[in-house]
mmCIF file of C-alpha atoms in Angstrom:
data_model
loop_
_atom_site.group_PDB
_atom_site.id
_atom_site.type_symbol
_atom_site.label_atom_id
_atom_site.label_comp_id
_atom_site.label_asym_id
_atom_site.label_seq_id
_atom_site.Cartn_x
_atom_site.Cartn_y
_atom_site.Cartn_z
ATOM 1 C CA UNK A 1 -4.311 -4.473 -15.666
ATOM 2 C CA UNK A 2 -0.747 -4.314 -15.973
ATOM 3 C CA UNK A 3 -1.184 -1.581 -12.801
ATOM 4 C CA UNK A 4 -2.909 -3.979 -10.599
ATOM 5 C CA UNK A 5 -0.267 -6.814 -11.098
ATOM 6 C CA UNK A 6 2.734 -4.454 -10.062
ATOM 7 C CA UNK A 7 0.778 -3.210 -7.058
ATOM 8 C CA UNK A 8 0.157 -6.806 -6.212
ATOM 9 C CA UNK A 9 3.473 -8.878 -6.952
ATOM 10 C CA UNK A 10 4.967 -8.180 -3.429
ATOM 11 C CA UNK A 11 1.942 -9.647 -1.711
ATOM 12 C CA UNK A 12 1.924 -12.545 -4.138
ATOM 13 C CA UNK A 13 5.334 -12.999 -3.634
ATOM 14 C CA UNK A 14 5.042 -13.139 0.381
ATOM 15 C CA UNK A 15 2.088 -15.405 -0.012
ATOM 16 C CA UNK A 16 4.219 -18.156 -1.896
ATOM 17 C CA UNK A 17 7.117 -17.344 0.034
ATOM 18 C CA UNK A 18 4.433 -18.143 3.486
ATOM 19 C CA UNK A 19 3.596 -21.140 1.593
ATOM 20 C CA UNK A 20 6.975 -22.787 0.740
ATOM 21 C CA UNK A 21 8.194 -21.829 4.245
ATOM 22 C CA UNK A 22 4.903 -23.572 5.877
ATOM 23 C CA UNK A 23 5.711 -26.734 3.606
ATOM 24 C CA UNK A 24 8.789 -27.256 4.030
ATOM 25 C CA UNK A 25 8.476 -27.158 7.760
ATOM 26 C CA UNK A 26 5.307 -29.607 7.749
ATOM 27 C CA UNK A 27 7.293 -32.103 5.920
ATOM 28 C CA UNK A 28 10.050 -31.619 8.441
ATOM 29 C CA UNK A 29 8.197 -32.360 11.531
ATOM 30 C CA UNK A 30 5.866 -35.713 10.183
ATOM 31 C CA UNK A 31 6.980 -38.793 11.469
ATOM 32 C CA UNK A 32 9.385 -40.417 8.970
ATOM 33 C CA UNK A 33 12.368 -39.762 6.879
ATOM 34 C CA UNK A 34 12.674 -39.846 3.284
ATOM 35 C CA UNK A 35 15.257 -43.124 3.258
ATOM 36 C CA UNK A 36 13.697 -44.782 5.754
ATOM 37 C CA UNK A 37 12.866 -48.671 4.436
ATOM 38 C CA UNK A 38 11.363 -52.177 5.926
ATOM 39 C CA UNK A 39 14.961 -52.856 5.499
ATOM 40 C CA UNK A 40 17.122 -50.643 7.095
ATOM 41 C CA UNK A 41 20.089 -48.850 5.495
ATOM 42 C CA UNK A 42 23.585 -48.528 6.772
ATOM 43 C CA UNK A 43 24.394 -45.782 8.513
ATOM 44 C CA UNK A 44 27.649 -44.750 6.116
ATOM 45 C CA UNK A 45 25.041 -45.073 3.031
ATOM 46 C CA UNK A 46 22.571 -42.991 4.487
ATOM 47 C CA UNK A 47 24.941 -39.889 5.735
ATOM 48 C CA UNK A 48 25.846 -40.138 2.001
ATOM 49 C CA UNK A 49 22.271 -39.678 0.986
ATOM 50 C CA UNK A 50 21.689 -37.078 2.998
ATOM 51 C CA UNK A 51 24.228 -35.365 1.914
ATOM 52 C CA UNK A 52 23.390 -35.607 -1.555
ATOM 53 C CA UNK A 53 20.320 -34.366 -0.956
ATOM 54 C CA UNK A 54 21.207 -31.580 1.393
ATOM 55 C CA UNK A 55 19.802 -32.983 4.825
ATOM 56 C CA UNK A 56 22.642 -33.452 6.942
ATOM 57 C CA UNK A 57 22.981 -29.780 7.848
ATOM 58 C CA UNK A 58 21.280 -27.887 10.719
ATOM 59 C CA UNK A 59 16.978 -27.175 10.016
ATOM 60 C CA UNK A 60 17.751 -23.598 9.746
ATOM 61 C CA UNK A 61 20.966 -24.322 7.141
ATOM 62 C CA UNK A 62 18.708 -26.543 5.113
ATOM 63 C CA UNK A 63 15.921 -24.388 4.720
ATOM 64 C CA UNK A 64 17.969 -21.194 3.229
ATOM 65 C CA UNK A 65 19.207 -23.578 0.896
ATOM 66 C CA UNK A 66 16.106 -25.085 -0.021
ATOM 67 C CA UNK A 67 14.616 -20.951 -0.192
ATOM 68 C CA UNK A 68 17.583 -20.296 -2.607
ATOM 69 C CA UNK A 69 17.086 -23.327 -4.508
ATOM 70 C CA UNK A 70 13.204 -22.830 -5.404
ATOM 71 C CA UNK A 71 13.905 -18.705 -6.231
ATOM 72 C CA UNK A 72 16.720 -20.562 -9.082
ATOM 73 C CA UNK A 73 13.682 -22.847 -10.368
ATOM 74 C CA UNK A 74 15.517 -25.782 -8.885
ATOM 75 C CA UNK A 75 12.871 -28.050 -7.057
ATOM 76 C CA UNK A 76 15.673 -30.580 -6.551
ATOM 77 C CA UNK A 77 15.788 -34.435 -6.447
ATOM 78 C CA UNK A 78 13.190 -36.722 -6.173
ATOM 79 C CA UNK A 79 14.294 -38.838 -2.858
ATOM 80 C CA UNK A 80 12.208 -42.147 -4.066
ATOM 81 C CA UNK A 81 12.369 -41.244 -8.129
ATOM 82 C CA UNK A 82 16.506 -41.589 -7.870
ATOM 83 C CA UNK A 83 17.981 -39.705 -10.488
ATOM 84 C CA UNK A 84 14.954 -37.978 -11.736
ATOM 85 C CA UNK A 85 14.381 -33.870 -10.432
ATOM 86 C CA UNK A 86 11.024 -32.912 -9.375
ATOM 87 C CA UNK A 87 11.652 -30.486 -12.158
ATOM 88 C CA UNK A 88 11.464 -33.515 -14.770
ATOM 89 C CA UNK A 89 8.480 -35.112 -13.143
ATOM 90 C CA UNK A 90 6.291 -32.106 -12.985
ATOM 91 C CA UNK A 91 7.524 -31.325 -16.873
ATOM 92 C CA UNK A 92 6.188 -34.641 -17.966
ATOM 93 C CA UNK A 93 2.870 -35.290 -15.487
ATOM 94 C CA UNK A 94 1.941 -31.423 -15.256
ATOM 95 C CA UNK A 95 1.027 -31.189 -19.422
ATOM 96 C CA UNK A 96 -1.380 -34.016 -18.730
ATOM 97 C CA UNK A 97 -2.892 -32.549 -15.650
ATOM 98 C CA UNK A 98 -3.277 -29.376 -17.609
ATOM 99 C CA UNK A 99 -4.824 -30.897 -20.620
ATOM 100 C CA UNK A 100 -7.496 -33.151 -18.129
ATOM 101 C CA UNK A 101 -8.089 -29.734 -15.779
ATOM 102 C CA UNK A 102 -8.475 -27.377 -18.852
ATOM 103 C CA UNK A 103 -11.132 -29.217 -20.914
ATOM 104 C CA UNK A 104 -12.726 -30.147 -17.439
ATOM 105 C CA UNK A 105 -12.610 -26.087 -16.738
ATOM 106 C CA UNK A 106 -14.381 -25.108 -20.378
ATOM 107 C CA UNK A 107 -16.984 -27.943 -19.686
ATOM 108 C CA UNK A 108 -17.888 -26.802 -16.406
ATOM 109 C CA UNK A 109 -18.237 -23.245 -17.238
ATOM 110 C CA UNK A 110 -19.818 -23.305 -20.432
ATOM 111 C CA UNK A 111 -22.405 -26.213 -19.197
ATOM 112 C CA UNK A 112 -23.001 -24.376 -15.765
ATOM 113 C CA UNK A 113 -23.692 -20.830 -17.730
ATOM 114 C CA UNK A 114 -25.856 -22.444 -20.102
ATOM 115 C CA UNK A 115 -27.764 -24.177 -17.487
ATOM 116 C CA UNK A 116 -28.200 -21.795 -15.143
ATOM 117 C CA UNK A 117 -29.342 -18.864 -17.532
ATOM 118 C CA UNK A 118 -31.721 -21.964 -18.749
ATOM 119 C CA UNK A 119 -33.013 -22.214 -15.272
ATOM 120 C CA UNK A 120 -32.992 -18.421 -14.223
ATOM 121 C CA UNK A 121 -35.157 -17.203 -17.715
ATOM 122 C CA UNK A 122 -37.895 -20.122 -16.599
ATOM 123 C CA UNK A 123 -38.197 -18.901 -12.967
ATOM 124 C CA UNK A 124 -40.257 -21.401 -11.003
ATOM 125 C CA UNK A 125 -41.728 -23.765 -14.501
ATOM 126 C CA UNK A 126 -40.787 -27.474 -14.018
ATOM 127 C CA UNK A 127 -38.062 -26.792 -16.684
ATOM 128 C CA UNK A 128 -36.424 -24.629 -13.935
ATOM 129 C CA UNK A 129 -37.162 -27.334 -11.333
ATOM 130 C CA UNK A 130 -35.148 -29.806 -13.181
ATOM 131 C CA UNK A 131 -32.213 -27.781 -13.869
ATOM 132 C CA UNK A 132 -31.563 -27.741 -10.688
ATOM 133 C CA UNK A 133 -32.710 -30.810 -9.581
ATOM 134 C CA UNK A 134 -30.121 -32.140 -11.858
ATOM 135 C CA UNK A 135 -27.353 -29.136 -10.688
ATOM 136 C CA UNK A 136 -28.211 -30.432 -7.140
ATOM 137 C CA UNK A 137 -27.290 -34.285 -8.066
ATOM 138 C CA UNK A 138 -24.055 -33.281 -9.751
ATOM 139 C CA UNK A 139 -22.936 -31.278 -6.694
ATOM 140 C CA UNK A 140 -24.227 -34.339 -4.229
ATOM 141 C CA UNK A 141 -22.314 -37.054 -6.413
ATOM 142 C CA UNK A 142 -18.350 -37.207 -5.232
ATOM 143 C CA UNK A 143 -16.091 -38.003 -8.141
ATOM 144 C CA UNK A 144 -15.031 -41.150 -6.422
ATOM 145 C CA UNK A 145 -18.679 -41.923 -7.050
ATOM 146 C CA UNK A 146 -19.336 -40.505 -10.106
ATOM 147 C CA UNK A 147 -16.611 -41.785 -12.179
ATOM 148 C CA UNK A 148 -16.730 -45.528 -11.431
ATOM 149 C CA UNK A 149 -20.942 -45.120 -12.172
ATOM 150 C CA UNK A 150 -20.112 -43.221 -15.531
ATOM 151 C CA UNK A 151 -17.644 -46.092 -16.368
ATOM 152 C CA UNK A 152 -19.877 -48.631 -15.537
ATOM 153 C CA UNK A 153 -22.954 -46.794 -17.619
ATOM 154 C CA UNK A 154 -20.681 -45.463 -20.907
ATOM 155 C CA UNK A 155 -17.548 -48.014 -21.080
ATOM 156 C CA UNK A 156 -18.871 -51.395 -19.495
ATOM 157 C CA UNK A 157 -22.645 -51.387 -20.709
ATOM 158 C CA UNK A 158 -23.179 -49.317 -23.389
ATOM 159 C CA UNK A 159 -19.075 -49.433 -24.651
ATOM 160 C CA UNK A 160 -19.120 -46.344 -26.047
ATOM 161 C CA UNK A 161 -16.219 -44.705 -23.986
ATOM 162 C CA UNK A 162 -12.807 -46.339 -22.756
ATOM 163 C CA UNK A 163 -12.903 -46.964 -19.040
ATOM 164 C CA UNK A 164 -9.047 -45.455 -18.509
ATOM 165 C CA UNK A 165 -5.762 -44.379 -19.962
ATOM 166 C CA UNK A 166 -4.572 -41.700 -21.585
ATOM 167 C CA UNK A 167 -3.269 -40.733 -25.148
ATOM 168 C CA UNK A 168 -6.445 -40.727 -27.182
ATOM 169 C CA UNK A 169 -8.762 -38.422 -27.456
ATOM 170 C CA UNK A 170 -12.168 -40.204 -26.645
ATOM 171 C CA UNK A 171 -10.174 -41.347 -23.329
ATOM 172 C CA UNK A 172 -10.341 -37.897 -22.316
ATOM 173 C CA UNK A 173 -14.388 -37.660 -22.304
ATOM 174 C CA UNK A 174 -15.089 -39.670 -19.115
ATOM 175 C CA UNK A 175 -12.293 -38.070 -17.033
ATOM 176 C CA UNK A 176 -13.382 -34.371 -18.207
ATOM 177 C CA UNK A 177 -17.044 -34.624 -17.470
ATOM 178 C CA UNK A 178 -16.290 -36.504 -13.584
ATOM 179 C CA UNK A 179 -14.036 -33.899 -13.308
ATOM 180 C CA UNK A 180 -16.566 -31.352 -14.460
ATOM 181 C CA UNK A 181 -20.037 -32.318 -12.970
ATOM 182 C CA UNK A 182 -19.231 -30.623 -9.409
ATOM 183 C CA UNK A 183 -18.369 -27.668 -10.521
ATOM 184 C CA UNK A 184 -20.706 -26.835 -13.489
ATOM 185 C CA UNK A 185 -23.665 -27.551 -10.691
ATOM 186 C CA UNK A 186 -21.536 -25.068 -8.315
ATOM 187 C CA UNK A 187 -22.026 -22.464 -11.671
ATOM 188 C CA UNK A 188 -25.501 -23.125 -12.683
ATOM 189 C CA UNK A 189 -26.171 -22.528 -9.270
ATOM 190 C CA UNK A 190 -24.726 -19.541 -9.239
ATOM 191 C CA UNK A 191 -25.652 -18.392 -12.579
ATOM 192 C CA UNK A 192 -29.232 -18.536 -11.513
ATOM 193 C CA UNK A 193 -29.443 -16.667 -8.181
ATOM 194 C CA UNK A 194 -26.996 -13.681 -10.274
ATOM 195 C CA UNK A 195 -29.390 -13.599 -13.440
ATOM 196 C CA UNK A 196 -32.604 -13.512 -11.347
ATOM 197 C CA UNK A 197 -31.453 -10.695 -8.769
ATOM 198 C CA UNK A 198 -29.988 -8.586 -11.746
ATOM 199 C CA UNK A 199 -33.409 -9.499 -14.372
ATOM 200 C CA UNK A 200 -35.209 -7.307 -10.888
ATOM 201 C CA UNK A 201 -33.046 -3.862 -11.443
ATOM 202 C CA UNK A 202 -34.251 -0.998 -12.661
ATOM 203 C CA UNK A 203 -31.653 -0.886 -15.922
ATOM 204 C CA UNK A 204 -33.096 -4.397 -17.075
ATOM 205 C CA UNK A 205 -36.975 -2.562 -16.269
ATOM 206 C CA UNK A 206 -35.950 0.333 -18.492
ATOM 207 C CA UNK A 207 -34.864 -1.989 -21.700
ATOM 208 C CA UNK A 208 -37.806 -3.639 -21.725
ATOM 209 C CA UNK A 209 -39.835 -0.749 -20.863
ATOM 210 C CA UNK A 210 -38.216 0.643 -24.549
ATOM 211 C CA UNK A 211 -39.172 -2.355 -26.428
ATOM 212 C CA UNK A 212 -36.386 -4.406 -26.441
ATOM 213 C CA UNK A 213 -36.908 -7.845 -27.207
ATOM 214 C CA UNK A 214 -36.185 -10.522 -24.195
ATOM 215 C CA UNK A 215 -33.437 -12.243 -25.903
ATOM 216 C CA UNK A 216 -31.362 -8.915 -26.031
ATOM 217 C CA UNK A 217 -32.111 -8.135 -22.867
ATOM 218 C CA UNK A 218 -31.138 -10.993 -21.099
ATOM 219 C CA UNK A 219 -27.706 -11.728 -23.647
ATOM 220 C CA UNK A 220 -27.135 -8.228 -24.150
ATOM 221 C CA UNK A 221 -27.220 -6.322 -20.948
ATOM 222 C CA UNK A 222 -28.555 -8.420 -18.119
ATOM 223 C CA UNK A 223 -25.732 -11.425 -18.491
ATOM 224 C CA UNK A 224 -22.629 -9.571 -18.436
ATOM 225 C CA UNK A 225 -23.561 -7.696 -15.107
ATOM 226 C CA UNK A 226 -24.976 -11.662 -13.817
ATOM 227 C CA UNK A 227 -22.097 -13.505 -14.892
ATOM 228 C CA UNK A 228 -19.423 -10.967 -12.523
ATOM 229 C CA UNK A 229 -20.228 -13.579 -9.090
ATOM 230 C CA UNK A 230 -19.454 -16.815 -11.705
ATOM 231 C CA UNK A 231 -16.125 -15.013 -12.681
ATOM 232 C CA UNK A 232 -14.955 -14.506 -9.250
ATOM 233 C CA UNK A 233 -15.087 -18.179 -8.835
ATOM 234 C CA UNK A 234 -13.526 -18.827 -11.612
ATOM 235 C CA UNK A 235 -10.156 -18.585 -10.284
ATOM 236 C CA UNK A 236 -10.534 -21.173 -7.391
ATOM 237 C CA UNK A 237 -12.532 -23.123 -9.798
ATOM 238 C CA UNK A 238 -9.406 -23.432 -11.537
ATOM 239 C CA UNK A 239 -7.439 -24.329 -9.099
ATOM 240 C CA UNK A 240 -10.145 -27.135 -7.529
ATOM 241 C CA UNK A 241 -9.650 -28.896 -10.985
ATOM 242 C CA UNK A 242 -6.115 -29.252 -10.870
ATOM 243 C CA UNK A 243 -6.462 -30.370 -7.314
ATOM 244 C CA UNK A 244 -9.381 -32.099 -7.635
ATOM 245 C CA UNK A 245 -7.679 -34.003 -10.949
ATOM 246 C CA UNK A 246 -5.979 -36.444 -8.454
ATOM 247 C CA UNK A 247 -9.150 -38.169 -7.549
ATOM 248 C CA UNK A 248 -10.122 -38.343 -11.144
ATOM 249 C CA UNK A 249 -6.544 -39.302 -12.386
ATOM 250 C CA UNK A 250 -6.234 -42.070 -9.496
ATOM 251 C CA UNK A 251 -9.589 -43.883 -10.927
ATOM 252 C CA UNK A 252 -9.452 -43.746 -14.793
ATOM 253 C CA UNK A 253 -4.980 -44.327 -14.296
ATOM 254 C CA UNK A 254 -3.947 -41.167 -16.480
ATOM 255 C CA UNK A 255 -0.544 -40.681 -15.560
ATOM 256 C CA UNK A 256 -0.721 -36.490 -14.393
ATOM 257 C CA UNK A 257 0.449 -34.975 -11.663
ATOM 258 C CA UNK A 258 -1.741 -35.830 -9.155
ATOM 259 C CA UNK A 259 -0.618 -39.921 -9.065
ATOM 260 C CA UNK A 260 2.535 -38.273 -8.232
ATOM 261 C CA UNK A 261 1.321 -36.141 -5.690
ATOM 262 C CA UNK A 262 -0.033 -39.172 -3.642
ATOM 263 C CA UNK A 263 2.820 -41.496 -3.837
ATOM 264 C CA UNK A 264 5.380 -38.352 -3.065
ATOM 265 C CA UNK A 265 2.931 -38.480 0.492
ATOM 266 C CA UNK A 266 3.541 -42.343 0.783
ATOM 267 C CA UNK A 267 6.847 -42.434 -0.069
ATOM 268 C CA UNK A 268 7.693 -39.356 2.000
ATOM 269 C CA UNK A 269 9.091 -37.511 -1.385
ATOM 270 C CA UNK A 270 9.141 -34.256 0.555
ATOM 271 C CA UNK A 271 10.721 -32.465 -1.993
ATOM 272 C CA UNK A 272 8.005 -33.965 -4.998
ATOM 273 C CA UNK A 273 5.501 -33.196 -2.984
ATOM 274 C CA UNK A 274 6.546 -29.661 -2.015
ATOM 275 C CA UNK A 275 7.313 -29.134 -5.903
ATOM 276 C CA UNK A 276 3.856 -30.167 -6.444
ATOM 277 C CA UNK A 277 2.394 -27.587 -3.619
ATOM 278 C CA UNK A 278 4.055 -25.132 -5.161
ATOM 279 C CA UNK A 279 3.269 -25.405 -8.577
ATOM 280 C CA UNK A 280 -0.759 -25.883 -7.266
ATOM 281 C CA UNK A 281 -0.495 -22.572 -5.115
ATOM 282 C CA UNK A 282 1.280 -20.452 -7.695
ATOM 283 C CA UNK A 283 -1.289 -21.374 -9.994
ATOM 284 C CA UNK A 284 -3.983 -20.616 -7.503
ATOM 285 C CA UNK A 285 -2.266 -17.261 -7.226
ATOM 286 C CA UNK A 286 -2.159 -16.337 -10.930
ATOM 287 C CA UNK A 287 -5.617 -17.333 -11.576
ATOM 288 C CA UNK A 288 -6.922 -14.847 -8.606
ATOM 289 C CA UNK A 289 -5.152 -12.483 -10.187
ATOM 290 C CA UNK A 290 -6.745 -12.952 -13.616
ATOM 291 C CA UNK A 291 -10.011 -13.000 -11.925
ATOM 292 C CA UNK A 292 -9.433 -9.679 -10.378
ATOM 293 C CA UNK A 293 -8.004 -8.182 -13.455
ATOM 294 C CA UNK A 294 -11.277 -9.246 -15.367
ATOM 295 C CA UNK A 295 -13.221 -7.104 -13.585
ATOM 296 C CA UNK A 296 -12.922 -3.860 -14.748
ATOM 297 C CA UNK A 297 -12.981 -5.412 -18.432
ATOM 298 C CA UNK A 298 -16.276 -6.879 -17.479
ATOM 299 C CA UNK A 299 -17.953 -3.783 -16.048
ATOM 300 C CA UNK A 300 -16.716 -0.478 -16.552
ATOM 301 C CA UNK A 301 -18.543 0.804 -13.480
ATOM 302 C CA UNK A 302 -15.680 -1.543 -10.989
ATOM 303 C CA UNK A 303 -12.555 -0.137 -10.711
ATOM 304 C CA UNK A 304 -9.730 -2.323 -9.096
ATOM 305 C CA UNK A 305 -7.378 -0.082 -6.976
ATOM 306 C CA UNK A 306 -5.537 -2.385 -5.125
#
């Protein structure tokens, strides 16, 4: 493992370097400036802000510096958040996107696993049929969708669940399954298709041709080989979560990362929102990685070379 990730790191590195450099230009050429107001500000108090902030100098001038900056782990100031670095933003929002994202992650992966080894070992029964019947309605439902009728259902009628905030733990549960749904149907799904084209090959015919009971078959032999297509998506699954969090975060008002994200595109925060980007495509990165890595620990037969 350790192999793979030094063979990889320059690529990685290039990739995130692509990705600043594409950011940073993108914010440069939409319309707008970071200080620009209904009310405009004097010119002698805006070539002051811009040169605390490092935009006064030529494009090329500001980008080196801005390169530099980001390799030191300095993301800068927030241009609407005065006094605050992206740095201290992302170090207080980022823990609760993490904590909303990871228990999202576990729940869609455990739930999608379960459901679609349910659906797979009852091939074409009405048990199968409304596995996925129900794995087709949570991929249909947007979150925008989903959460408002789960807070209406749980928190308004029944008032079992709060309907937002953040800080206790049963305000988590309504966030972490809108968050989920999507992507445990995207897993069941694929779950199912895996286990039924590996339950046809001959290694799966030979264990049951020696006796072996079903359960052991399928748990044993047939799901580690099935569940290889659900761990390659586990790394953008990650990654859609924490992205994906901003929806959910926006509707139940949990203060993460993703609130920030928005307003940083409103309030033309170029340098919170490209702090944001890069902490989303870094983590995209990593998880590939992890994916890839998995392999070989998963089935001996795959060997990752490169």
């Amino acid at each position: 493992m350790l192999k793979l990730i030094v063979r990889r790191l320059p690529a990685l590195l290039f990739v995130l370097f692509c990705v600043v450099t594409l950011t940073f230009f993108l914010i440069r050429l939409a319309p707008g400036g970071p200080f620009d107001r209904e009310r405009k500000i004097p010119p002698a108090i805006e070539a002051q802000l811009l040169a605390k902030y490092k935009l006064d100098g030529p494009l090329w001038t500001q980008f080196t510096e801005y390169i530099a900056d980001v390799a030191r782990g300095d993301l800068r100031l927030s241009t609407k958040y005065r006094n605050r670095s992206v740095n201290e933003i992302l170090g207080q929002t980022l823990p609760v996107t993490f904590a909303l994202g990871g228990i999202a992650f576990v729940l869609a992966t455990t739930f999608g696993i379960w459901l679609g080894t349910f659906a797979a070992v009852r091939r074409d029964t009405p048990a199968d049929r409304l596995a996925m019947a129900a794995a087709l309605l949570g991929l249909s439902l947007p979150m925008f969708v989903a959460g408002p009728v789960l807070v209406l259902i749980f928190g308004l009628w029944l008032r079992w669940l709060p309907v937002g905030g953040w800080g206790e733990p049963a305000q988590i549960v309504l966030p972490a399954i809108t968050l989920a749904l999507p992507f445990a149907a995207v897993v069941a799904r694929l779950m199912r298709t895996s286990l039924l084209e590996v339950l046809n090959q001959d290694f799966v015919r030979t264990a049951r041709a020696k006796g072996l009971p079903d359960r052991t078959v399928i748990y044993k032999h047939a799901l580690r080989v099935a569940i290889l297509p659900v761990v390659t998506y586990l790394g953008p699954l990650a990654a859609h979560l924490l992205t994906g969090s901003i929806v959910v975060e926006t509707v139940f008002n949990i203060p993460g990362a993703g609130g920030f994200f928005v307003h940083s595109i409103l309030n033309r925060d170029g340098f919170l929102l490209g702090g944001v980007v890069i902490v989303y495509c870094s983590l995209l990165i990593v998880f590939n990685l992890l994916v890839d890595a998995s392999y070989a620990l998963l089935d001996r037969r795959i060997r990752v070379d490169a």
